[in-house]
Amino acid sequence: MDDELKIKMYSFTLDCIDALDLAKFYAALLNWEIGFSNEEWACVCAPGTGQGTYPGILFQQNPEYKPPVWPEEPEAQQQMAHLDFAVNDLEKAVRYAIQCGATIAEDQFSDNWRVMFDPAGHPFCLCQMKDIFGSANFGLL
């Protein structure tokens, strides 16, 4: 890469029917802050980082949004990506996510993670990763 060119992760963007409602869910789940919102967009970012700080999770209001089907089914809306979150206590994290408004997927494929759905139907995973919390790289997650 050219030394003058700089590329940084800005956000991961999720389409949804109500951007602010979904931002409130993720802000509660991650104990993050809503950095900004308007009629079409909302963003959550790490505490104390403020508006315009990245990376963050951005929510784009789309009145035509259809939630993906998981696991995949022929002819159904497919997921294109999902978020993974490291947790130090999987069962406690699942209970907390449900309190925030998530639902647990009926189909599960591992004892080391749980597939969940956010209130807009996007799948995300809570991953048992105790070793991550003791590493120097945890601040990068």
Steps between C-alpha positions, in 0.01 A plus 500: 500500500615853422640670816277804436181296476333435834202268546334438834190311600222757547193291571309185443160602362174314553180576312181503707149643520574727801862617533466658844324200654771264377772738618341501847511117504871483414585788734338305785653166397855636474471775763593746223362843421286630217744732323239656275161440345260667260196390298704260285813406695626416848842395623632338817858539617713407798438705817671837513603499135226735378345583168704425191726253680562174327470216468137479596182325401285705266128439443339605174124539490355313203121471472543202263719304745420129534677305774715206387398141561745295704590227445477569128202379303466493120325805354506684836685819590859394576734651756806665353694550822460478875670642808692285749549618858754347740356422844657363815180331625284364220184417691501829689555688171208315338269594789615862480451516122144368543434770764620759245252371241684221315360156433692176489502307172324165509789331316840495673814330372757534778536503876755785465266765355132590477331636193262780596275740308487873565156670505520561121576132430875526428688195629796558732711264708610508861829308510651345813853642486641535852857512370423819303430696819846436639683596179649835411286502185167517684482877459493448124179293507 
